[in-house]
Coordinates of N, CA and C and ligand atoms in Angstrom, one line a residue:
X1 N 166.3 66.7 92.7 CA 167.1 66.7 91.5 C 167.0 65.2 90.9
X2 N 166.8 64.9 89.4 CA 167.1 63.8 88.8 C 168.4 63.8 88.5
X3 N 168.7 62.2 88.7 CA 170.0 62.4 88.2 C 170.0 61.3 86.8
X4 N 170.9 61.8 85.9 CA 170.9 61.2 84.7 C 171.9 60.2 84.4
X5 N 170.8 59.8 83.2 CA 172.0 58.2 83.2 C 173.4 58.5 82.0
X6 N 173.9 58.0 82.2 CA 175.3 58.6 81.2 C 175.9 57.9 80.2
X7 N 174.8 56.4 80.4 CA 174.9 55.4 79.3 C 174.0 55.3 77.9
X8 N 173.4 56.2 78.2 CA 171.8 55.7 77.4 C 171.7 57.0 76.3
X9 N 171.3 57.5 75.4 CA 171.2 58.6 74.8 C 170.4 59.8 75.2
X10 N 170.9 60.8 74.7 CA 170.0 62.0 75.7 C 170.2 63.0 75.1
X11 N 169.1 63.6 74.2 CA 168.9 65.3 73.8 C 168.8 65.7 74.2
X12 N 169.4 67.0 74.9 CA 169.9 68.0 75.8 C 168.8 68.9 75.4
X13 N 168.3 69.4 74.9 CA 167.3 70.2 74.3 C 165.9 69.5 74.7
X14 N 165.7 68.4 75.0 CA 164.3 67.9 75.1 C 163.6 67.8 76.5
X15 N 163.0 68.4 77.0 CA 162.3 68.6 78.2 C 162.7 67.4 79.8
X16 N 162.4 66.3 79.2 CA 162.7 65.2 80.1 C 164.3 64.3 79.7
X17 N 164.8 65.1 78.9 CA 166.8 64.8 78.5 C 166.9 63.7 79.9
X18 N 167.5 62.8 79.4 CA 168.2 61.7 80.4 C 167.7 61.2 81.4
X19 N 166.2 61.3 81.6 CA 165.4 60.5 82.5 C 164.6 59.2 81.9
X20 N 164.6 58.5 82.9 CA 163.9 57.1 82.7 C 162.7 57.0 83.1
X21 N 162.1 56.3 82.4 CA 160.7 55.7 82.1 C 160.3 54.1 82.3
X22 N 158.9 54.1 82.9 CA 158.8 52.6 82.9 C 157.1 53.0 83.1
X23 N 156.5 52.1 81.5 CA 155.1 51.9 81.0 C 155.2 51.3 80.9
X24 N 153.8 50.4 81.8 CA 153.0 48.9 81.9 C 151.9 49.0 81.0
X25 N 151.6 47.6 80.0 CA 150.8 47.9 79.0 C 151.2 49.1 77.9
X26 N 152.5 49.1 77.4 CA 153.2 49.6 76.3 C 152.9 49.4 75.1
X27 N 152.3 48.0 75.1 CA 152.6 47.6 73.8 C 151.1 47.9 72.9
X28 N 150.2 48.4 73.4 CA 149.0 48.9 72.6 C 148.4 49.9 73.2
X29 N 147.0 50.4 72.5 CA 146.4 51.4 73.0 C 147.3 53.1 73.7
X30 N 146.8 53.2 75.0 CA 146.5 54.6 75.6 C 148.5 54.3 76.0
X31 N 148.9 53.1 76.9 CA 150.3 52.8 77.1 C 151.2 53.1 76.0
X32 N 151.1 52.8 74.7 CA 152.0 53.0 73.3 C 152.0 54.3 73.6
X33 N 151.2 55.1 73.4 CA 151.0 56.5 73.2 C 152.0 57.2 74.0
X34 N 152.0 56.4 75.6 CA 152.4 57.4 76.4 C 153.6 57.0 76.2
X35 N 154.6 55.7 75.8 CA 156.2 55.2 75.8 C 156.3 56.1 74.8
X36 N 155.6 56.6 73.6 CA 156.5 57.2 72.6 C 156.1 58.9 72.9
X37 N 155.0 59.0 73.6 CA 155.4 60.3 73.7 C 156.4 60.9 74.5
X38 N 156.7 60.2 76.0 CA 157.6 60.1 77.0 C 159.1 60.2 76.2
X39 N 159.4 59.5 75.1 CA 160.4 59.1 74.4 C 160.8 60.3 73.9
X40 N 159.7 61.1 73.1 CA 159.5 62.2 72.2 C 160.3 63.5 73.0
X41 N 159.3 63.1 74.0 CA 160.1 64.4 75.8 C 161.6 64.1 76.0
X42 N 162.0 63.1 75.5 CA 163.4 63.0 75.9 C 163.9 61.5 76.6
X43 N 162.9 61.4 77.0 CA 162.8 60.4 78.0 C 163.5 58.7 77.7
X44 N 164.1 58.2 78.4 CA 164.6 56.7 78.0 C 163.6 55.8 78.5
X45 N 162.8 54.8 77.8 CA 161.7 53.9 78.1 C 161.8 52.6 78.2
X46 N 160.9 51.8 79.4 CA 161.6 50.7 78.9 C 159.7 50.6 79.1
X47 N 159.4 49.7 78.2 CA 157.9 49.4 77.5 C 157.1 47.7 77.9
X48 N 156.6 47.9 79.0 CA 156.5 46.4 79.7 C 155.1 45.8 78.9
X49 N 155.0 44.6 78.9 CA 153.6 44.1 78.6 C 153.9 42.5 78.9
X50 N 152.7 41.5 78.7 CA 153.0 40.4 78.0 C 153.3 40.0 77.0
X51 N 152.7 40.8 75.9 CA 153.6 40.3 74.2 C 154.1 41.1 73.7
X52 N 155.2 39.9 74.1 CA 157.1 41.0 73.6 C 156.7 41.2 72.3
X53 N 156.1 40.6 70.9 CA 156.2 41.5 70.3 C 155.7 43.0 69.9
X54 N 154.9 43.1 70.6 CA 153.9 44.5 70.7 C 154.7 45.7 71.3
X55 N 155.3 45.0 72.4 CA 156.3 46.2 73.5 C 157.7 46.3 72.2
X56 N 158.5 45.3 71.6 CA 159.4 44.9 70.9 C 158.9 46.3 69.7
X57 N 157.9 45.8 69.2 CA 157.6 47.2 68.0 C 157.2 48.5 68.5
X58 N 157.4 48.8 69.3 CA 157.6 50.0 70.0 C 158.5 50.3 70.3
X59 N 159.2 49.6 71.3 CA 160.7 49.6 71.5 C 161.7 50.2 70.1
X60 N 161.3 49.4 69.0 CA 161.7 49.6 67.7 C 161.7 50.8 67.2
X61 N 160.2 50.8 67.6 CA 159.6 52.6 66.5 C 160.4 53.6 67.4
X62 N 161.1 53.5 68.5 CA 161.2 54.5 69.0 C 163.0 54.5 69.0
X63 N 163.5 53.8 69.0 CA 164.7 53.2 68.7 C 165.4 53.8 67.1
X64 N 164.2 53.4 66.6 CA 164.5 54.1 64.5 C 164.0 55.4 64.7
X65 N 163.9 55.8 65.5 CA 163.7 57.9 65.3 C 164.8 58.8 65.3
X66 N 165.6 58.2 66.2 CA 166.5 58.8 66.9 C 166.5 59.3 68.1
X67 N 165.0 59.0 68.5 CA 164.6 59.5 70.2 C 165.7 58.8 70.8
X68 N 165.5 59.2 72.4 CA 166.1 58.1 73.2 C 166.0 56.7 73.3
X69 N 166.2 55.7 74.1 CA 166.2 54.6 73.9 C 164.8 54.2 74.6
X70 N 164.5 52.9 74.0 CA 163.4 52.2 74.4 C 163.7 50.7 74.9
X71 N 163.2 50.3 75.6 CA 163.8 48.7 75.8 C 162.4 47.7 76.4
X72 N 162.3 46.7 75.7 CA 161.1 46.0 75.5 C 161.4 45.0 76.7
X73 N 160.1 45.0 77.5 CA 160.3 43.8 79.1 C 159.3 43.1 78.6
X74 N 159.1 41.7 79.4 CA 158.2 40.8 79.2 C 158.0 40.9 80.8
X75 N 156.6 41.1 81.3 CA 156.3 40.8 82.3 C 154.9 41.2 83.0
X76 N 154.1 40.0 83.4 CA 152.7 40.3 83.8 C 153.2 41.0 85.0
X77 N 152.0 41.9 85.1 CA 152.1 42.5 86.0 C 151.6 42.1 87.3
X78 N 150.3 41.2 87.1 CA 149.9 40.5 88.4 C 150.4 39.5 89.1
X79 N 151.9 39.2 89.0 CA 152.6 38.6 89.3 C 154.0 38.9 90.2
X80 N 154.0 39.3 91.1 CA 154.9 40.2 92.5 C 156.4 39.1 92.0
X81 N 156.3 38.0 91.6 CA 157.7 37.6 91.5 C 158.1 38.2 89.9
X82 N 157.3 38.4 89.3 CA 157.9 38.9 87.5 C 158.1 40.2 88.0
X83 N 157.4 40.9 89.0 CA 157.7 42.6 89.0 C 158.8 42.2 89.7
X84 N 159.8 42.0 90.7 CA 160.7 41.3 91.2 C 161.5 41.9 90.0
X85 N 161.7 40.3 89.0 CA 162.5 40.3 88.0 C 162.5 41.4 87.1
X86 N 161.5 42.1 86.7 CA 161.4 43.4 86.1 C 162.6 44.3 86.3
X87 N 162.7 44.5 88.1 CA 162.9 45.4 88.6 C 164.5 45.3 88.2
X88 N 165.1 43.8 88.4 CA 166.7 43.4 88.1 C 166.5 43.8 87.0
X89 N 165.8 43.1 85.6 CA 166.8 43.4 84.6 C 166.3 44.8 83.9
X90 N 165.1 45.9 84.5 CA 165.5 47.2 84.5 C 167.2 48.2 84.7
X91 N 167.3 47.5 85.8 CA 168.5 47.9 86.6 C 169.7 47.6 85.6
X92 N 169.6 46.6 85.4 CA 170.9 45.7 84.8 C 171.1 46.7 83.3
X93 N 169.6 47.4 82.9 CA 169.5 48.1 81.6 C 170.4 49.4 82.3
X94 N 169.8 49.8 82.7 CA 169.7 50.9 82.9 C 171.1 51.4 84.3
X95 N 171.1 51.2 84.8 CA 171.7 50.7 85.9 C 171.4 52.2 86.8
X96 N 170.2 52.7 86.3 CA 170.0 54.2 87.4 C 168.6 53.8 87.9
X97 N 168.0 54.7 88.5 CA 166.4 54.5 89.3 C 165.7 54.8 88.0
X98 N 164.5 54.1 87.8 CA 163.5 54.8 87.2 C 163.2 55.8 87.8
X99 N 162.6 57.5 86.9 CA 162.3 58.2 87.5 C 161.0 58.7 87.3
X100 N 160.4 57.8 86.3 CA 158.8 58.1 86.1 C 158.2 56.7 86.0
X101 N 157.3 56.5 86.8 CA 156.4 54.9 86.6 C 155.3 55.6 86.5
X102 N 154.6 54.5 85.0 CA 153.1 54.5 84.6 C 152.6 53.7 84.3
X103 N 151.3 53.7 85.4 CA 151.1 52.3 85.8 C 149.8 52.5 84.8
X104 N 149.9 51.6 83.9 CA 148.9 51.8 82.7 C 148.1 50.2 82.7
X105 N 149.0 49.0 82.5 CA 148.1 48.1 82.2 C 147.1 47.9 82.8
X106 N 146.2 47.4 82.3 CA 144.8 46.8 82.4 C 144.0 45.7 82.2
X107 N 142.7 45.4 82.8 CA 142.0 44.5 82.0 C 140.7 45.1 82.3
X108 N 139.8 44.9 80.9 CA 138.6 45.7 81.2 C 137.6 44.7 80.7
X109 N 136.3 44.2 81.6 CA 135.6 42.9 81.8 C 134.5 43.5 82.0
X110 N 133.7 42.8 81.0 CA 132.3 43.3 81.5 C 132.0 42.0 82.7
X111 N 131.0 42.2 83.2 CA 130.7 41.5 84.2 C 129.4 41.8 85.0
X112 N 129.1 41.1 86.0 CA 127.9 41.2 86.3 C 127.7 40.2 87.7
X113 N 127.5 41.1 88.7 CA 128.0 39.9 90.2 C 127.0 38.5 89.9
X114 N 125.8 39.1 89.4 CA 124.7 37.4 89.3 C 125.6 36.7 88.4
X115 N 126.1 36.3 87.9 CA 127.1 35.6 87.0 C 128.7 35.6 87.4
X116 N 128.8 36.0 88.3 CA 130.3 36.0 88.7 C 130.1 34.6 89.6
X117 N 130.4 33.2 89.3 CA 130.4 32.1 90.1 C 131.3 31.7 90.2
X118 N 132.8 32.1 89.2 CA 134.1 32.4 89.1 C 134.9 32.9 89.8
X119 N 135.4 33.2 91.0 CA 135.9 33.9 91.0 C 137.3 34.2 91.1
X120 N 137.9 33.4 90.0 CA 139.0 33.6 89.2 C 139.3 34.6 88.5
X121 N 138.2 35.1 88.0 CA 138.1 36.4 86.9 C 138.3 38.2 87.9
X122 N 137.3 37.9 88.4 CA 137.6 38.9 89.7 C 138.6 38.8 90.4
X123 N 139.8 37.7 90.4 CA 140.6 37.9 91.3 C 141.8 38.6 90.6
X124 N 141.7 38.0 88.9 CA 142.8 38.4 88.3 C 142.8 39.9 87.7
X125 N 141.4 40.5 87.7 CA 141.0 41.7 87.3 C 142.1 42.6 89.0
X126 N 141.8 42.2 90.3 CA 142.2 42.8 90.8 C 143.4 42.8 91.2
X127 N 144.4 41.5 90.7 CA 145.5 41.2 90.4 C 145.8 42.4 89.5
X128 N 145.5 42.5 88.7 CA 146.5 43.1 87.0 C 145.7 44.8 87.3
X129 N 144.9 45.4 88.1 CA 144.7 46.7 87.9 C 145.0 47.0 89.4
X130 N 144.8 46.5 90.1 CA 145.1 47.0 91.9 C 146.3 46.9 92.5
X131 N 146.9 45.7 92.1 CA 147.5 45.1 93.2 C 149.1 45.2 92.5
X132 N 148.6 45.3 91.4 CA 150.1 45.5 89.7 C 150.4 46.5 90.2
X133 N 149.9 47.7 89.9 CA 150.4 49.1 90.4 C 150.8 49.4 91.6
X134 N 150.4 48.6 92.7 CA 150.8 48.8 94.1 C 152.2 48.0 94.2
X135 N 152.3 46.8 93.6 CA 153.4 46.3 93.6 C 154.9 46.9 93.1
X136 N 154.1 47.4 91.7 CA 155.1 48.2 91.0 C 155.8 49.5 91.7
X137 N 154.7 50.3 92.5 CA 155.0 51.1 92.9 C 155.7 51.2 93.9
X138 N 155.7 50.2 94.9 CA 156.5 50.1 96.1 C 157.7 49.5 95.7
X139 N 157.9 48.7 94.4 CA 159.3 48.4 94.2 C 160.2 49.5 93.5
X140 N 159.5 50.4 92.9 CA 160.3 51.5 92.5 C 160.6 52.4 93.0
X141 N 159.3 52.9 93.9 CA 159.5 54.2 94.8 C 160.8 54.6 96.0
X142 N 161.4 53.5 96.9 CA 162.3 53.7 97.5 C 163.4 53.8 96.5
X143 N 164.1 53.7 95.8 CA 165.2 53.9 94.8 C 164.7 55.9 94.2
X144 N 163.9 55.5 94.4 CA 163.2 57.0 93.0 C 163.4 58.2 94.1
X145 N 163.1 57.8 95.2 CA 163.1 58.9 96.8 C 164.4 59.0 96.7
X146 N 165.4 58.3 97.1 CA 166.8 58.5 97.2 C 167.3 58.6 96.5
X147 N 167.0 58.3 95.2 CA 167.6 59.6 94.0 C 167.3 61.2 94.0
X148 N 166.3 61.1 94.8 CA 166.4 63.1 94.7 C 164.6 63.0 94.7
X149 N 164.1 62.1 94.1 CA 162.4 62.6 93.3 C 162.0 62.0 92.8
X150 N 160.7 61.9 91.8 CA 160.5 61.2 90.7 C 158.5 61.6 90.3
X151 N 158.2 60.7 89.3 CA 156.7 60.9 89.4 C 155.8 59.4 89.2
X152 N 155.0 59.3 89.8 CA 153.7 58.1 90.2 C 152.6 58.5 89.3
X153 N 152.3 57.9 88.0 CA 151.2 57.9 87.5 C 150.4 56.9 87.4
X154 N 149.3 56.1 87.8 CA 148.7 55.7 87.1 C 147.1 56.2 86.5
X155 N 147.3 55.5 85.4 CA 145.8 55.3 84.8 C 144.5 54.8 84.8
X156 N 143.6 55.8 85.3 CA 142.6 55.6 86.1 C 141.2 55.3 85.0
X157 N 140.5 55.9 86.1 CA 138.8 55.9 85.0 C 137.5 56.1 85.8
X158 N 137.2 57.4 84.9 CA 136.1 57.9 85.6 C 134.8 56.5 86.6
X159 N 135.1 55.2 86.2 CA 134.8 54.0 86.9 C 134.5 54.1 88.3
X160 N 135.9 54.8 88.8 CA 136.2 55.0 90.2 C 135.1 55.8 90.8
X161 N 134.4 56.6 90.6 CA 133.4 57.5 90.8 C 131.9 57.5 90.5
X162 N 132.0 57.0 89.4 CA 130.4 56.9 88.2 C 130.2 55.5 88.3
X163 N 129.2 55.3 88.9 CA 128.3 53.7 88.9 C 128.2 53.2 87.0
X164 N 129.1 52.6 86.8 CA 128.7 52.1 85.9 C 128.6 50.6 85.8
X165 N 126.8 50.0 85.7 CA 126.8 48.6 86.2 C 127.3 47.5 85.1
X166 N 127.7 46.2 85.3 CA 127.9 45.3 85.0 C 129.8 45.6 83.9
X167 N 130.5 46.3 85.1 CA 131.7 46.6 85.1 C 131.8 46.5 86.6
X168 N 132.0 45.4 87.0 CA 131.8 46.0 88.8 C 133.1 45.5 89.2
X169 N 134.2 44.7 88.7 CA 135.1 44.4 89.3 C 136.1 45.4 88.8
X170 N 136.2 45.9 87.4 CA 136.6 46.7 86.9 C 137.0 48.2 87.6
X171 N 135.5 48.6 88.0 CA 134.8 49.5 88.5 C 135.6 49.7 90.2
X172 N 136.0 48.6 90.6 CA 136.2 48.1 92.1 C 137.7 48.6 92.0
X173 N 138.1 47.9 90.3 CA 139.9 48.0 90.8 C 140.4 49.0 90.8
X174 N 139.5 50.0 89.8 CA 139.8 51.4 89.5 C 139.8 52.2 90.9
X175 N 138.7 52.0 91.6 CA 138.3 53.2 93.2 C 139.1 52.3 94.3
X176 N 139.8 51.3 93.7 CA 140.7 50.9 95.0 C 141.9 51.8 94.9
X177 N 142.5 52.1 93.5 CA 143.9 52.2 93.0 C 143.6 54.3 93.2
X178 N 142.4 54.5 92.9 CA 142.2 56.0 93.6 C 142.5 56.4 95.1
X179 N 141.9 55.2 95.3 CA 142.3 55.6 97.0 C 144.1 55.2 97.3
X180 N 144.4 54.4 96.7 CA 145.9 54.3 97.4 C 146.5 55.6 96.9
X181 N 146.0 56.1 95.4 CA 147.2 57.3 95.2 C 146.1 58.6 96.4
X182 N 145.4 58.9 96.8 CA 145.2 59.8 97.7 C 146.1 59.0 98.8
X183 N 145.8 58.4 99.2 CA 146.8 57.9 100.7 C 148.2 58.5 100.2
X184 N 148.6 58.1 99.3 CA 149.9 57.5 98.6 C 150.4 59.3 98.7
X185 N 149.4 60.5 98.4 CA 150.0 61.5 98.6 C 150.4 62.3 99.7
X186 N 149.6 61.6 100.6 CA 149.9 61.8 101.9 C 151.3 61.5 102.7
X187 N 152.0 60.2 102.4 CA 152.9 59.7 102.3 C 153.9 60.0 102.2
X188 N 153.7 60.4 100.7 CA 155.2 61.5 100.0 C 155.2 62.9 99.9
X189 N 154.7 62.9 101.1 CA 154.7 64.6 101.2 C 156.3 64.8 101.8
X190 N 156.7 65.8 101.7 CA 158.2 66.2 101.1 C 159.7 65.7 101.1
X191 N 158.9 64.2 100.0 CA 160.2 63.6 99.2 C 159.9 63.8 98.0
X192 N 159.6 64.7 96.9 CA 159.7 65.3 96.0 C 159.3 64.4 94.8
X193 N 158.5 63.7 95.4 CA 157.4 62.7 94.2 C 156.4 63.1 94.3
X194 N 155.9 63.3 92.9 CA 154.7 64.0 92.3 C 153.6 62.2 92.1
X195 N 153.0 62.5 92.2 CA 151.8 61.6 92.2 C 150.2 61.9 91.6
X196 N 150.0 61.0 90.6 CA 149.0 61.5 90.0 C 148.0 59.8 89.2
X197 N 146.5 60.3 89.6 CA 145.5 59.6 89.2 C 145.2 60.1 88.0
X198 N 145.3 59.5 86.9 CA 144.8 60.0 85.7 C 143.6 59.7 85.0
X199 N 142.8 60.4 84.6 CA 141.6 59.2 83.9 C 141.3 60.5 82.3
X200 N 141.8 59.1 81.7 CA 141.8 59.8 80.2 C 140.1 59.4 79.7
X201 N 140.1 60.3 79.0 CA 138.4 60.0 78.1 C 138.6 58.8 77.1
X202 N 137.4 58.6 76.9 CA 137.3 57.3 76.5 C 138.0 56.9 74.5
X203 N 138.7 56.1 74.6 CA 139.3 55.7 73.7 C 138.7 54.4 73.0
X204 N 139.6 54.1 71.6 CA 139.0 52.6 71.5 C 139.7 52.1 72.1
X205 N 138.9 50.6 73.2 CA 139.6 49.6 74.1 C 139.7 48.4 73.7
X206 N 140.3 47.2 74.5 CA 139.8 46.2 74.5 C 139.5 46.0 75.9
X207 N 137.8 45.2 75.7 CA 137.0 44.9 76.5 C 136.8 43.6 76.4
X208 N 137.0 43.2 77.6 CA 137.0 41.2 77.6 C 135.9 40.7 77.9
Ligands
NAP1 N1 140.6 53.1 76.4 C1 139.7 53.9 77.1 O1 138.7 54.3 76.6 C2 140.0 54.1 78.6 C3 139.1 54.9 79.3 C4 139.4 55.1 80.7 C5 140.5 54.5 81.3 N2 141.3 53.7 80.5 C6 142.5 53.2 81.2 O2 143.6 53.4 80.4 C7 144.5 52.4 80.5 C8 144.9 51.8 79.1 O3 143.7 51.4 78.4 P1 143.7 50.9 76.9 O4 142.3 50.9 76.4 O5 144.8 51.6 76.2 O6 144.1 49.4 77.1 P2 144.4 48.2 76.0 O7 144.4 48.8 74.7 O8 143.5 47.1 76.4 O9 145.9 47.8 76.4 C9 146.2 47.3 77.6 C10 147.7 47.1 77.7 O10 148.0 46.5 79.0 C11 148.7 45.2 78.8 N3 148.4 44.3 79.9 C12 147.2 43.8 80.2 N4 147.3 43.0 81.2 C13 148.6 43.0 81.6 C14 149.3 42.3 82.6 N5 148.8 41.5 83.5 N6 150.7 42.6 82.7 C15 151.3 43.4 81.8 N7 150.6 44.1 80.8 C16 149.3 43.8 80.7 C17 148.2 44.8 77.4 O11 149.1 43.9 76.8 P3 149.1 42.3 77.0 O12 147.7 41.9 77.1 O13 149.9 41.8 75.8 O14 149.9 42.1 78.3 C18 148.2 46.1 76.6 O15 149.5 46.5 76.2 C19 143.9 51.3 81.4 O16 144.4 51.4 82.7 C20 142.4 51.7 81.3 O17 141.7 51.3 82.5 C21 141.1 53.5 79.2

């Protein structure tokens, strides 16, 4: 069972009425999409990124509909002490468990190992697509279990499977973050979290 928050707004009629939301990389592309659709469901959002204005105009759009609420976070993800602080002033919002995480941010790098002499870039690629979602996910998940449930999304890409060259760290962070959610389901087998690898078709991106 989810349990609902009694502070925040909630159309009783709307599929996901009084559940909470938390999207990384909110603030543009495939992540916007999903805070306002989530929103659209009923859903209360809070819309993470690094530029508060991007998550802030979402937070907004969704805020002037009359949807549920939206609330704009500042916080890289490759960073275990900002997910930390995420996690407080979620709480401090909201003051219930998140009950849906989507682990959406990204960085998408072309690349090429004969040229990788850096490896700063690879490290941060596996920071912000691997290691973000694993972070995120183990700070939310015990709160989300002993609420009753919840659901684990992140967003994947056919990468994880299909050789596609001179994407290779990209490629690497995506079939790491597949394997933790197969493990990951093994895991939560019956504490009533749903868990899911997503890989949407190809959109316009930005590619670094
Ligand atoms: N678009 C496609 O065709 C496609 C295809 C397959 C899979 N995917 C996957 O779908 C997801 C979304 O892709 P997209 O194309 O919509 O991405 P996008 O347009 O590049 O947006 C990425 C979002 O992530 C945020 N972000 C990046 N690094 C971050 C960090 N360290 N901490 C917090 N937020 C961060 C960005 O905001 P800031 O930079 O301001 O933080 C931005 O809001 C990704 O996981 C991608 O791998 C996309």
């Amino acid at each position: 069972m989810i349990t609902k928050p009694n502070h925040l707004s909630s159309t009783p009629n709307l599929p996901l009425a009084g559940t909470t939301a938390l999207i990384t990389g909110a603030g543009r592309g495939i992540g916007r999409a999903i805070a306002i659709g989530l929103a659209q469901a009923g859903c209360n959002v809070s819309c993470v990124s690094r530029t508060l204005s991007e998550v802030e105009d979402v937070a907004r759009m969704i805020n002037s509909t009359g949807l549920p609420q939206g609330k704009s976070f500042l916080c890289d993800v490759a960073d275990p002490v900002a997910i930390s602080a995420l996690a407080a002033e979620i709480r401090r919002w909201i003051d219930r468990p998140v009950h849906i995480v989507v682990n959406n941010a990204d960085i998408a790098r072309l690349d090429a190992v004969e040229h990788t002499s850096d490896m700063a870039h690879w490290n941060r690629i596996m920071a912000t697509n691997l290691a973000g979602p694993v972070a995120i996910t183990s700070i939310f998940l015990p709160e989300m279990i002993l609420s009753g449930g919840g659901v684990i999304i992140s967003i994947g890409s056919w990468n994880a499977v299909e050789t596609v060259p001179f994407m290779n760290a990209y490629s690497v962070s995506k079939t790491g973050l597949l394997r933790f959610h197969e493990i990951l389901e093994y895991e939560l087998r019956g504490k009533n979290v749903n868990n899911f690898y997503v890989v949407p078709a190809n959109t316009e991106a930005s590619i670094i």
